[in-house]
Amino acid sequence: QSIELANKPDSLKGKTLLITGASDGIGKAAALDFARHGANIILLARNQDKLEQVYDQIESETNTQPIIFPYDLNVLSLEVAKEMTYAIEQEFGSLDGILHNASLLGSKMSISQYPENEWNEVINVNLNSAFLLTQAMLPLIEASDSGRIVFTTSSVGRQGRAFWGAYGVSKFATEGLMQTLAAELGNQTNIRTFAINPGGTRTNMRASAYPGEHPESVPAPEAHMPLYRYLFSDHSQEHNGLSIDAADYLSK
Ligand code: NDP
């Protein structure tokens, strides 16, 4: 029932939230949904044209004005993450949460064949960038009454599966990062830390991973938004450190 509390149109009003991978798929759906519920959004991804389309849609449909960070997370440094933090502070004066959503699938290949450069890129984008952004932005999020750090995991990050390579390994580590942060921050601060496994969802990544699947056989990203929105709302304050399967909340 508490998830429904976050359906109110003002459930994220006044919050400032960073979404990585906001140009497409689940991140784009979250950016639009959170802005429609009152949040100021910082959109981060590589493709500037796609980010501008999301920007335009948010600007025309809502009373909020987002900002865009066109950036390749493969080359993120702590210094750049701190510059982003400074820019957010200048623009909005606060930061209430991060949705670590950007990911690269990488090749479906055995560990024995996996190319070293691709391994490094997938781990950089899916895992290391989340560490760097979190560390740089923690002081700002700590100042929020209800800070949130939400990671995106996958079933291949809970039980190893052949040929999922760096992607699967990055998701195991993402679960570990989430649990470690939740244990460090849960009692000391107002920050709550979660991981969401969206499960099969109708996006380009899903189509690449399962080319033979009919896209309509899995839910659209929008179907998960009540859960995503709830985790960033004040209503989830009593929880911490949960790794949640979005599929469990689809019909609720
Ligand atoms: P998409 O491929 O549709 O979107 C991925 C997003 O990440 C895009 O906005 C992309 O933008 C961004 N991105 C990719 N590489 C980089 C980079 N180097 N730097 C910055 N941004 C980057 O994926 P989904 O929406 O399907 O996935 C979202 C999350 O959900 C991921 O963490 C994924 O692992 C997870 N997930 C998805 C499932 C599914 O079935 N869809 C199932 C389980 C987990 P751009 O190209 O502009 O950089």
PDB file of C-alpha atoms and ligand atoms in Angstrom:
ATOM      1  CA  GLN A   1       0.000   0.000   0.000  1.00  0.00           C
ATOM      2  CA  SER A   2       2.800   2.414   0.757  1.00  0.00           C
ATOM      3  CA  ILE A   3       3.911   2.306  -2.871  1.00  0.00           C
ATOM      4  CA  GLU A   4       0.553   3.844  -3.786  1.00  0.00           C
ATOM      5  CA  LEU A   5       1.236   6.768  -1.457  1.00  0.00           C
ATOM      6  CA  ALA A   6       3.922   7.858  -3.919  1.00  0.00           C
ATOM      7  CA  ASN A   7       1.355   8.068  -6.752  1.00  0.00           C
ATOM      8  CA  LYS A   8       0.327  11.557  -5.656  1.00  0.00           C
ATOM      9  CA  PRO A   9       1.284  14.177  -8.254  1.00  0.00           C
ATOM     10  CA  ASP A  10       3.497  16.032  -5.766  1.00  0.00           C
ATOM     11  CA  SER A  11       5.223  12.955  -4.287  1.00  0.00           C
ATOM     12  CA  LEU A  12       8.694  14.115  -5.416  1.00  0.00           C
ATOM     13  CA  LYS A  13       8.018  17.851  -5.321  1.00  0.00           C
ATOM     14  CA  GLY A  14      11.084  19.949  -4.596  1.00  0.00           C
ATOM     15  CA  LYS A  15      13.511  17.035  -4.761  1.00  0.00           C
ATOM     16  CA  THR A  16      16.581  17.191  -6.978  1.00  0.00           C
ATOM     17  CA  LEU A  17      17.562  13.824  -8.461  1.00  0.00           C
ATOM     18  CA  LEU A  18      20.402  12.700 -10.729  1.00  0.00           C
ATOM     19  CA  ILE A  19      19.633   9.889 -13.181  1.00  0.00           C
ATOM     20  CA  THR A  20      22.433   8.192 -15.093  1.00  0.00           C
ATOM     21  CA  GLY A  21      21.510   6.603 -18.400  1.00  0.00           C
ATOM     22  CA  ALA A  22      18.635   9.082 -18.736  1.00  0.00           C
ATOM     23  CA  SER A  23      18.684   9.230 -22.542  1.00  0.00           C
ATOM     24  CA  ASP A  24      16.851   5.958 -23.177  1.00  0.00           C
ATOM     25  CA  GLY A  25      15.088   2.935 -21.728  1.00  0.00           C
ATOM     26  CA  ILE A  26      14.377   2.764 -18.002  1.00  0.00           C
ATOM     27  CA  GLY A  27      16.403   5.904 -17.156  1.00  0.00           C
ATOM     28  CA  LYS A  28      14.451   8.016 -19.640  1.00  0.00           C
ATOM     29  CA  ALA A  29      11.139   6.705 -18.268  1.00  0.00           C
ATOM     30  CA  ALA A  30      12.313   7.538 -14.725  1.00  0.00           C
ATOM     31  CA  ALA A  31      13.389  11.053 -15.722  1.00  0.00           C
ATOM     32  CA  LEU A  32       9.997  11.818 -17.250  1.00  0.00           C
ATOM     33  CA  ASP A  33       8.075  10.193 -14.409  1.00  0.00           C
ATOM     34  CA  PHE A  34      10.041  11.878 -11.611  1.00  0.00           C
ATOM     35  CA  ALA A  35       9.738  15.294 -13.293  1.00  0.00           C
ATOM     36  CA  ARG A  36       5.971  14.778 -13.723  1.00  0.00           C
ATOM     37  CA  HIS A  37       5.862  14.181  -9.938  1.00  0.00           C
ATOM     38  CA  GLY A  38       7.640  17.433  -9.180  1.00  0.00           C
ATOM     39  CA  ALA A  39      11.362  16.602  -9.115  1.00  0.00           C
ATOM     40  CA  ASN A  40      14.188  18.645 -10.646  1.00  0.00           C
ATOM     41  CA  ILE A  41      16.152  16.228 -12.783  1.00  0.00           C
ATOM     42  CA  ILE A  42      19.798  16.051 -13.799  1.00  0.00           C
ATOM     43  CA  LEU A  43      20.050  13.933 -16.957  1.00  0.00           C
ATOM     44  CA  LEU A  44      23.338  12.105 -17.623  1.00  0.00           C
ATOM     45  CA  ALA A  45      24.244   9.911 -20.623  1.00  0.00           C
ATOM     46  CA  ARG A  46      26.507  10.049 -23.693  1.00  0.00           C
ATOM     47  CA  ASN A  47      24.057  10.922 -26.459  1.00  0.00           C
ATOM     48  CA  GLN A  48      23.418  14.669 -26.354  1.00  0.00           C
ATOM     49  CA  ASP A  49      20.626  14.632 -28.979  1.00  0.00           C
ATOM     50  CA  LYS A  50      18.638  12.066 -27.053  1.00  0.00           C
ATOM     51  CA  LEU A  51      19.232  13.924 -23.780  1.00  0.00           C
ATOM     52  CA  GLU A  52      17.938  17.110 -25.389  1.00  0.00           C
ATOM     53  CA  GLN A  53      14.774  15.314 -26.482  1.00  0.00           C
ATOM     54  CA  VAL A  54      14.154  14.216 -22.882  1.00  0.00           C
ATOM     55  CA  TYR A  55      14.972  17.747 -21.726  1.00  0.00           C
ATOM     56  CA  ASP A  56      12.447  19.249 -24.181  1.00  0.00           C
ATOM     57  CA  GLN A  57       9.740  16.807 -23.148  1.00  0.00           C
ATOM     58  CA  ILE A  58      10.254  17.569 -19.447  1.00  0.00           C
ATOM     59  CA  GLU A  59      10.303  21.293 -20.094  1.00  0.00           C
ATOM     60  CA  SER A  60       7.100  21.245 -22.128  1.00  0.00           C
ATOM     61  CA  GLU A  61       5.152  18.873 -19.854  1.00  0.00           C
ATOM     62  CA  THR A  62       6.168  19.990 -16.365  1.00  0.00           C
ATOM     63  CA  ASN A  63       6.988  23.079 -14.337  1.00  0.00           C
ATOM     64  CA  THR A  64      10.547  21.906 -13.764  1.00  0.00           C
ATOM     65  CA  GLN A  65      13.664  22.606 -15.785  1.00  0.00           C
ATOM     66  CA  PRO A  66      16.249  19.826 -15.922  1.00  0.00           C
ATOM     67  CA  ILE A  67      19.956  20.085 -16.584  1.00  0.00           C
ATOM     68  CA  ILE A  68      21.970  17.867 -18.899  1.00  0.00           C
ATOM     69  CA  PHE A  69      25.373  16.252 -18.382  1.00  0.00           C
ATOM     70  CA  PRO A  70      26.422  14.661 -21.688  1.00  0.00           C
ATOM     71  CA  TYR A  71      29.231  12.441 -20.449  1.00  0.00           C
ATOM     72  CA  ASP A  72      30.816   9.045 -21.112  1.00  0.00           C
ATOM     73  CA  LEU A  73      30.970   7.258 -17.750  1.00  0.00           C
ATOM     74  CA  ASN A  74      33.756   5.055 -19.079  1.00  0.00           C
ATOM     75  CA  VAL A  75      36.147   7.982 -18.612  1.00  0.00           C
ATOM     76  CA  LEU A  76      34.711   9.461 -15.409  1.00  0.00           C
ATOM     77  CA  SER A  77      37.222  10.572 -12.773  1.00  0.00           C
ATOM     78  CA  LEU A  78      36.610  11.692  -9.192  1.00  0.00           C
ATOM     79  CA  GLU A  79      37.625  15.188 -10.240  1.00  0.00           C
ATOM     80  CA  VAL A  80      34.935  15.351 -12.948  1.00  0.00           C
ATOM     81  CA  ALA A  81      32.363  13.839 -10.557  1.00  0.00           C
ATOM     82  CA  LYS A  82      33.186  16.650  -8.097  1.00  0.00           C
ATOM     83  CA  GLU A  83      32.776  19.238 -10.876  1.00  0.00           C
ATOM     84  CA  MET A  84      29.325  17.776 -11.582  1.00  0.00           C
ATOM     85  CA  THR A  85      28.497  18.018  -7.879  1.00  0.00           C
ATOM     86  CA  TYR A  86      29.530  21.665  -7.853  1.00  0.00           C
ATOM     87  CA  ALA A  87      27.390  22.379 -10.944  1.00  0.00           C
ATOM     88  CA  ILE A  88      24.363  20.737  -9.295  1.00  0.00           C
ATOM     89  CA  GLU A  89      24.888  22.767  -6.120  1.00  0.00           C
ATOM     90  CA  GLN A  90      25.144  25.988  -8.140  1.00  0.00           C
ATOM     91  CA  GLU A  91      21.995  25.225 -10.144  1.00  0.00           C
ATOM     92  CA  PHE A  92      19.695  23.692  -7.524  1.00  0.00           C
ATOM     93  CA  GLY A  93      21.408  24.225  -4.159  1.00  0.00           C
ATOM     94  CA  SER A  94      20.799  20.613  -3.112  1.00  0.00           C
ATOM     95  CA  LEU A  95      20.786  16.965  -4.201  1.00  0.00           C
ATOM     96  CA  ASP A  96      18.329  14.427  -2.782  1.00  0.00           C
ATOM     97  CA  GLY A  97      19.333  11.312  -4.636  1.00  0.00           C
ATOM     98  CA  ILE A  98      21.013   9.416  -7.445  1.00  0.00           C
ATOM     99  CA  LEU A  99      19.552   6.681  -9.626  1.00  0.00           C
ATOM    100  CA  HIS A 100      22.567   4.704 -10.822  1.00  0.00           C
ATOM    101  CA  ASN A 101      20.948   3.259 -13.927  1.00  0.00           C
ATOM    102  CA  ALA A 102      23.423   3.587 -16.839  1.00  0.00           C
ATOM    103  CA  SER A 103      24.898   0.279 -17.964  1.00  0.00           C
ATOM    104  CA  LEU A 104      26.610  -1.394 -20.866  1.00  0.00           C
ATOM    105  CA  LEU A 105      25.723  -4.976 -21.713  1.00  0.00           C
ATOM    106  CA  GLY A 106      29.053  -5.840 -23.354  1.00  0.00           C
ATOM    107  CA  SER A 107      29.660  -9.054 -25.271  1.00  0.00           C
ATOM    108  CA  LYS A 108      28.020 -12.346 -24.420  1.00  0.00           C
ATOM    109  CA  MET A 109      31.236 -14.324 -24.208  1.00  0.00           C
ATOM    110  CA  SER A 110      33.049 -16.806 -21.992  1.00  0.00           C
ATOM    111  CA  ILE A 111      35.493 -15.481 -19.407  1.00  0.00           C
ATOM    112  CA  SER A 112      38.243 -17.360 -21.286  1.00  0.00           C
ATOM    113  CA  GLN A 113      37.628 -15.224 -24.403  1.00  0.00           C
ATOM    114  CA  TYR A 114      36.439 -11.949 -22.878  1.00  0.00           C
ATOM    115  CA  PRO A 115      38.383  -8.966 -24.335  1.00  0.00           C
ATOM    116  CA  GLU A 116      40.340  -7.042 -21.695  1.00  0.00           C
ATOM    117  CA  ASN A 117      39.387  -3.568 -22.978  1.00  0.00           C
ATOM    118  CA  GLU A 118      35.695  -4.432 -22.995  1.00  0.00           C
ATOM    119  CA  TRP A 119      35.939  -5.874 -19.505  1.00  0.00           C
ATOM    120  CA  ASN A 120      37.394  -2.597 -18.258  1.00  0.00           C
ATOM    121  CA  GLU A 121      34.795  -0.477 -20.045  1.00  0.00           C
ATOM    122  CA  VAL A 122      31.819  -2.446 -18.710  1.00  0.00           C
ATOM    123  CA  ILE A 123      33.211  -2.388 -15.152  1.00  0.00           C
ATOM    124  CA  ASN A 124      33.932   1.350 -15.450  1.00  0.00           C
ATOM    125  CA  VAL A 125      30.451   2.251 -16.679  1.00  0.00           C
ATOM    126  CA  ASN A 126      28.393  -0.183 -14.588  1.00  0.00           C
ATOM    127  CA  LEU A 127      30.346  -0.140 -11.323  1.00  0.00           C
ATOM    128  CA  ASN A 128      33.237   2.325 -10.979  1.00  0.00           C
ATOM    129  CA  SER A 129      31.226   5.340 -12.127  1.00  0.00           C
ATOM    130  CA  ALA A 130      28.606   4.606  -9.446  1.00  0.00           C
ATOM    131  CA  PHE A 131      31.358   4.551  -6.798  1.00  0.00           C
ATOM    132  CA  LEU A 132      32.862   7.843  -8.057  1.00  0.00           C
ATOM    133  CA  LEU A 133      29.543   9.701  -8.357  1.00  0.00           C
ATOM    134  CA  THR A 134      28.433   8.427  -4.955  1.00  0.00           C
ATOM    135  CA  GLN A 135      31.654   9.486  -3.230  1.00  0.00           C
ATOM    136  CA  ALA A 136      31.683  12.920  -4.865  1.00  0.00           C
ATOM    137  CA  MET A 137      28.001  13.613  -4.167  1.00  0.00           C
ATOM    138  CA  LEU A 138      27.632  12.112  -0.674  1.00  0.00           C
ATOM    139  CA  PRO A 139      28.241  15.394   1.190  1.00  0.00           C
ATOM    140  CA  LEU A 140      25.458  17.060  -0.795  1.00  0.00           C
ATOM    141  CA  ILE A 141      23.054  14.117  -0.368  1.00  0.00           C
ATOM    142  CA  GLU A 142      23.819  13.968   3.369  1.00  0.00           C
ATOM    143  CA  ALA A 143      22.367  17.450   3.683  1.00  0.00           C
ATOM    144  CA  SER A 144      19.003  16.163   2.399  1.00  0.00           C
ATOM    145  CA  ASP A 145      16.259  15.150   4.875  1.00  0.00           C
ATOM    146  CA  SER A 146      15.648  11.973   2.897  1.00  0.00           C
ATOM    147  CA  GLY A 147      18.628  11.193   0.670  1.00  0.00           C
ATOM    148  CA  ARG A 148      18.447   8.201  -1.648  1.00  0.00           C
ATOM    149  CA  ILE A 149      21.076   6.197  -3.514  1.00  0.00           C
ATOM    150  CA  VAL A 150      19.470   3.602  -5.769  1.00  0.00           C
ATOM    151  CA  PHE A 151      21.479   1.110  -7.796  1.00  0.00           C
ATOM    152  CA  THR A 152      20.332  -1.052 -10.688  1.00  0.00           C
ATOM    153  CA  THR A 153      21.031  -4.742 -10.471  1.00  0.00           C
ATOM    154  CA  SER A 154      20.042  -7.834 -12.433  1.00  0.00           C
ATOM    155  CA  SER A 155      19.306 -11.508 -11.827  1.00  0.00           C
ATOM    156  CA  VAL A 156      22.711 -12.293 -13.386  1.00  0.00           C
ATOM    157  CA  GLY A 157      24.212 -10.351 -10.463  1.00  0.00           C
ATOM    158  CA  ARG A 158      22.809 -12.792  -7.924  1.00  0.00           C
ATOM    159  CA  GLN A 159      23.525 -16.156  -9.543  1.00  0.00           C
ATOM    160  CA  GLY A 160      26.397 -16.396 -12.017  1.00  0.00           C
ATOM    161  CA  ARG A 161      25.305 -17.290 -15.542  1.00  0.00           C
ATOM    162  CA  ALA A 162      27.541 -18.511 -18.389  1.00  0.00           C
ATOM    163  CA  PHE A 163      28.584 -15.921 -21.009  1.00  0.00           C
ATOM    164  CA  TRP A 164      27.296 -12.847 -19.145  1.00  0.00           C
ATOM    165  CA  GLY A 165      30.912 -11.819 -18.507  1.00  0.00           C
ATOM    166  CA  ALA A 166      31.715  -8.387 -17.122  1.00  0.00           C
ATOM    167  CA  TYR A 167      28.044  -7.364 -17.061  1.00  0.00           C
ATOM    168  CA  GLY A 168      27.055 -10.100 -14.612  1.00  0.00           C
ATOM    169  CA  VAL A 169      30.164  -9.546 -12.484  1.00  0.00           C
ATOM    170  CA  SER A 170      29.495  -5.781 -12.380  1.00  0.00           C
ATOM    171  CA  LYS A 171      25.990  -6.450 -11.064  1.00  0.00           C
ATOM    172  CA  PHE A 172      27.299  -8.752  -8.273  1.00  0.00           C
ATOM    173  CA  ALA A 173      29.627  -5.920  -7.254  1.00  0.00           C
ATOM    174  CA  THR A 174      26.795  -3.398  -7.483  1.00  0.00           C
ATOM    175  CA  GLU A 175      24.835  -5.449  -4.939  1.00  0.00           C
ATOM    176  CA  GLY A 176      27.931  -5.391  -2.714  1.00  0.00           C
ATOM    177  CA  LEU A 177      28.374  -1.636  -3.068  1.00  0.00           C
ATOM    178  CA  MET A 178      24.719  -1.083  -2.213  1.00  0.00           C
ATOM    179  CA  GLN A 179      24.867  -3.321   0.886  1.00  0.00           C
ATOM    180  CA  THR A 180      28.119  -1.752   2.096  1.00  0.00           C
ATOM    181  CA  LEU A 181      26.772   1.778   1.723  1.00  0.00           C
ATOM    182  CA  ALA A 182      23.466   0.842   3.350  1.00  0.00           C
ATOM    183  CA  ALA A 183      25.352  -0.524   6.363  1.00  0.00           C
ATOM    184  CA  GLU A 184      27.577   2.562   6.575  1.00  0.00           C
ATOM    185  CA  LEU A 185      24.871   5.180   6.115  1.00  0.00           C
ATOM    186  CA  GLY A 186      21.658   3.603   7.410  1.00  0.00           C
ATOM    187  CA  ASN A 187      22.035   4.420  11.092  1.00  0.00           C
ATOM    188  CA  GLN A 188      24.206   7.519  10.825  1.00  0.00           C
ATOM    189  CA  THR A 189      22.328   9.541   8.217  1.00  0.00           C
ATOM    190  CA  ASN A 190      18.946  10.103   6.557  1.00  0.00           C
ATOM    191  CA  ILE A 191      20.225   8.386   3.429  1.00  0.00           C
ATOM    192  CA  ARG A 192      18.532   5.174   2.339  1.00  0.00           C
ATOM    193  CA  THR A 193      20.199   2.833  -0.122  1.00  0.00           C
ATOM    194  CA  PHE A 194      18.470   0.341  -2.410  1.00  0.00           C
ATOM    195  CA  ALA A 195      19.016  -1.827  -5.480  1.00  0.00           C
ATOM    196  CA  ILE A 196      16.315  -2.546  -8.043  1.00  0.00           C
ATOM    197  CA  ASN A 197      16.363  -5.490 -10.413  1.00  0.00           C
ATOM    198  CA  PRO A 198      13.985  -4.346 -13.167  1.00  0.00           C
ATOM    199  CA  GLY A 199      13.790  -7.876 -14.614  1.00  0.00           C
ATOM    200  CA  GLY A 200      13.044  -8.306 -18.322  1.00  0.00           C
ATOM    201  CA  THR A 201      11.976  -4.853 -19.556  1.00  0.00           C
ATOM    202  CA  ARG A 202      11.248  -3.574 -23.092  1.00  0.00           C
ATOM    203  CA  THR A 203      14.410  -1.593 -23.934  1.00  0.00           C
ATOM    204  CA  ASN A 204      17.238  -1.660 -26.460  1.00  0.00           C
ATOM    205  CA  MET A 205      19.444  -3.487 -23.965  1.00  0.00           C
ATOM    206  CA  ARG A 206      16.865  -6.232 -23.554  1.00  0.00           C
ATOM    207  CA  ALA A 207      16.493  -6.554 -27.336  1.00  0.00           C
ATOM    208  CA  SER A 208      20.290  -6.951 -27.677  1.00  0.00           C
ATOM    209  CA  ALA A 209      20.436  -9.556 -24.928  1.00  0.00           C
ATOM    210  CA  TYR A 210      17.427 -11.529 -26.197  1.00  0.00           C
ATOM    211  CA  PRO A 211      17.144 -10.855 -29.958  1.00  0.00           C
ATOM    212  CA  GLY A 212      14.599 -13.633 -30.505  1.00  0.00           C
ATOM    213  CA  GLU A 213      12.153 -12.418 -27.880  1.00  0.00           C
ATOM    214  CA  HIS A 214       8.960 -10.587 -28.807  1.00  0.00           C
ATOM    215  CA  PRO A 215       9.327  -7.128 -27.233  1.00  0.00           C
ATOM    216  CA  GLU A 216       5.688  -7.084 -26.133  1.00  0.00           C
ATOM    217  CA  SER A 217       6.291 -10.158 -23.976  1.00  0.00           C
ATOM    218  CA  VAL A 218       8.065  -8.045 -21.332  1.00  0.00           C
ATOM    219  CA  PRO A 219       6.759  -4.916 -19.587  1.00  0.00           C
ATOM    220  CA  ALA A 220       7.581  -1.403 -20.756  1.00  0.00           C
ATOM    221  CA  PRO A 221       9.824   0.706 -18.474  1.00  0.00           C
ATOM    222  CA  GLU A 222       6.821   2.815 -17.437  1.00  0.00           C
ATOM    223  CA  ALA A 223       5.310  -0.208 -15.664  1.00  0.00           C
ATOM    224  CA  HIS A 224       8.089  -0.049 -13.049  1.00  0.00           C
ATOM    225  CA  MET A 225       7.806   3.636 -12.268  1.00  0.00           C
ATOM    226  CA  PRO A 226       5.516   3.399  -9.205  1.00  0.00           C
ATOM    227  CA  LEU A 227       8.256   1.349  -7.468  1.00  0.00           C
ATOM    228  CA  TYR A 228      11.112   3.613  -8.620  1.00  0.00           C
ATOM    229  CA  ARG A 229       9.186   6.732  -7.561  1.00  0.00           C
ATOM    230  CA  TYR A 230       8.291   5.205  -4.181  1.00  0.00           C
ATOM    231  CA  LEU A 231      11.960   4.501  -3.379  1.00  0.00           C
ATOM    232  CA  PHE A 232      12.843   8.166  -4.002  1.00  0.00           C
ATOM    233  CA  SER A 233       9.828   9.477  -2.074  1.00  0.00           C
ATOM    234  CA  ASP A 234       9.716  10.187   1.665  1.00  0.00           C
ATOM    235  CA  HIS A 235       7.466   7.129   2.063  1.00  0.00           C
ATOM    236  CA  SER A 236      10.378   4.664   1.797  1.00  0.00           C
ATOM    237  CA  GLN A 237      12.323   6.240   4.696  1.00  0.00           C
ATOM    238  CA  GLU A 238      11.683   3.276   7.033  1.00  0.00           C
ATOM    239  CA  HIS A 239      13.507   0.855   4.683  1.00  0.00           C
ATOM    240  CA  ASN A 240      17.197   0.501   3.882  1.00  0.00           C
ATOM    241  CA  GLY A 241      19.564  -1.885   2.113  1.00  0.00           C
ATOM    242  CA  LEU A 242      16.890  -3.788   0.199  1.00  0.00           C
ATOM    243  CA  SER A 243      17.506  -5.439  -3.157  1.00  0.00           C
ATOM    244  CA  ILE A 244      14.115  -5.412  -4.825  1.00  0.00           C
ATOM    245  CA  ASP A 245      12.696  -7.296  -7.809  1.00  0.00           C
ATOM    246  CA  ALA A 246      10.505  -4.906  -9.763  1.00  0.00           C
ATOM    247  CA  ALA A 247       8.491  -7.843 -11.094  1.00  0.00           C
ATOM    248  CA  ASP A 248       7.086  -8.389  -7.577  1.00  0.00           C
ATOM    249  CA  TYR A 249       5.418  -4.963  -7.680  1.00  0.00           C
ATOM    250  CA  LEU A 250       4.084  -4.877 -11.229  1.00  0.00           C
ATOM    251  CA  SER A 251       0.456  -5.583 -10.435  1.00  0.00           C
ATOM    252  CA  LYS A 252       0.329  -3.965  -6.995  1.00  0.00           C
TER     253      LYS A 252
HETATM  254  P1  NDP B   1      19.311   0.895 -22.290  1.00  0.00           P
HETATM  255  O1  NDP B   1      20.419   0.296 -23.079  1.00  0.00           O
HETATM  256  O2  NDP B   1      17.981   1.104 -22.922  1.00  0.00           O
HETATM  257  O3  NDP B   1      19.779   2.293 -21.677  1.00  0.00           O
HETATM  258  C1  NDP B   1      21.046   2.393 -21.088  1.00  0.00           C
HETATM  259  C2  NDP B   1      21.315   3.834 -20.732  1.00  0.00           C
HETATM  260  O4  NDP B   1      22.653   3.919 -20.224  1.00  0.00           O
HETATM  261  C3  NDP B   1      21.201   4.757 -21.923  1.00  0.00           C
HETATM  262  O5  NDP B   1      20.607   5.972 -21.521  1.00  0.00           O
HETATM  263  C4  NDP B   1      22.660   4.983 -22.300  1.00  0.00           C
HETATM  264  O6  NDP B   1      22.768   6.265 -22.909  1.00  0.00           O
HETATM  265  C5  NDP B   1      23.341   4.929 -20.942  1.00  0.00           C
HETATM  266  N1  NDP B   1      24.752   4.598 -21.059  1.00  0.00           N
HETATM  267  C6  NDP B   1      25.300   3.479 -21.601  1.00  0.00           C
HETATM  268  N2  NDP B   1      26.628   3.565 -21.606  1.00  0.00           N
HETATM  269  C7  NDP B   1      26.947   4.770 -21.052  1.00  0.00           C
HETATM  270  C8  NDP B   1      28.167   5.444 -20.810  1.00  0.00           C
HETATM  271  N3  NDP B   1      29.357   4.901 -21.167  1.00  0.00           N
HETATM  272  N4  NDP B   1      28.143   6.666 -20.235  1.00  0.00           N
HETATM  273  C9  NDP B   1      26.955   7.228 -19.912  1.00  0.00           C
HETATM  274  N5  NDP B   1      25.765   6.643 -20.121  1.00  0.00           N
HETATM  275  C10 NDP B   1      25.761   5.423 -20.693  1.00  0.00           C
HETATM  276  O7  NDP B   1      19.211  -0.029 -20.991  1.00  0.00           O
HETATM  277  P2  NDP B   1      17.978  -0.338 -19.995  1.00  0.00           P
HETATM  278  O8  NDP B   1      17.117   0.855 -19.859  1.00  0.00           O
HETATM  279  O9  NDP B   1      17.431  -1.637 -20.364  1.00  0.00           O
HETATM  280  O10 NDP B   1      18.791  -0.579 -18.634  1.00  0.00           O
HETATM  281  C11 NDP B   1      18.759   0.293 -17.536  1.00  0.00           C
HETATM  282  C12 NDP B   1      19.328  -0.445 -16.348  1.00  0.00           C
HETATM  283  O11 NDP B   1      18.526  -1.578 -16.034  1.00  0.00           O
HETATM  284  C13 NDP B   1      20.744  -0.981 -16.573  1.00  0.00           C
HETATM  285  O12 NDP B   1      21.493  -0.826 -15.383  1.00  0.00           O
HETATM  286  C14 NDP B   1      20.517  -2.454 -16.852  1.00  0.00           C
HETATM  287  O13 NDP B   1      21.651  -3.215 -16.510  1.00  0.00           O
HETATM  288  C15 NDP B   1      19.343  -2.733 -15.949  1.00  0.00           C
HETATM  289  N6  NDP B   1      18.559  -3.917 -16.314  1.00  0.00           N
HETATM  290  C16 NDP B   1      17.787  -3.900 -17.458  1.00  0.00           C
HETATM  291  C17 NDP B   1      17.029  -5.005 -17.782  1.00  0.00           C
HETATM  292  C18 NDP B   1      16.157  -5.030 -19.005  1.00  0.00           C
HETATM  293  O14 NDP B   1      15.534  -6.066 -19.286  1.00  0.00           O
HETATM  294  N7  NDP B   1      16.038  -3.942 -19.751  1.00  0.00           N
HETATM  295  C19 NDP B   1      17.021  -6.217 -16.934  1.00  0.00           C
HETATM  296  C20 NDP B   1      17.872  -6.119 -15.767  1.00  0.00           C
HETATM  297  C21 NDP B   1      18.610  -5.000 -15.485  1.00  0.00           C
HETATM  298  P3  NDP B   1      23.805   6.704 -24.052  1.00  0.00           P
HETATM  299  O15 NDP B   1      23.842   5.615 -25.051  1.00  0.00           O
HETATM  300  O16 NDP B   1      23.216   8.003 -24.521  1.00  0.00           O
HETATM  301  O17 NDP B   1      25.083   6.898 -23.317  1.00  0.00           O
END
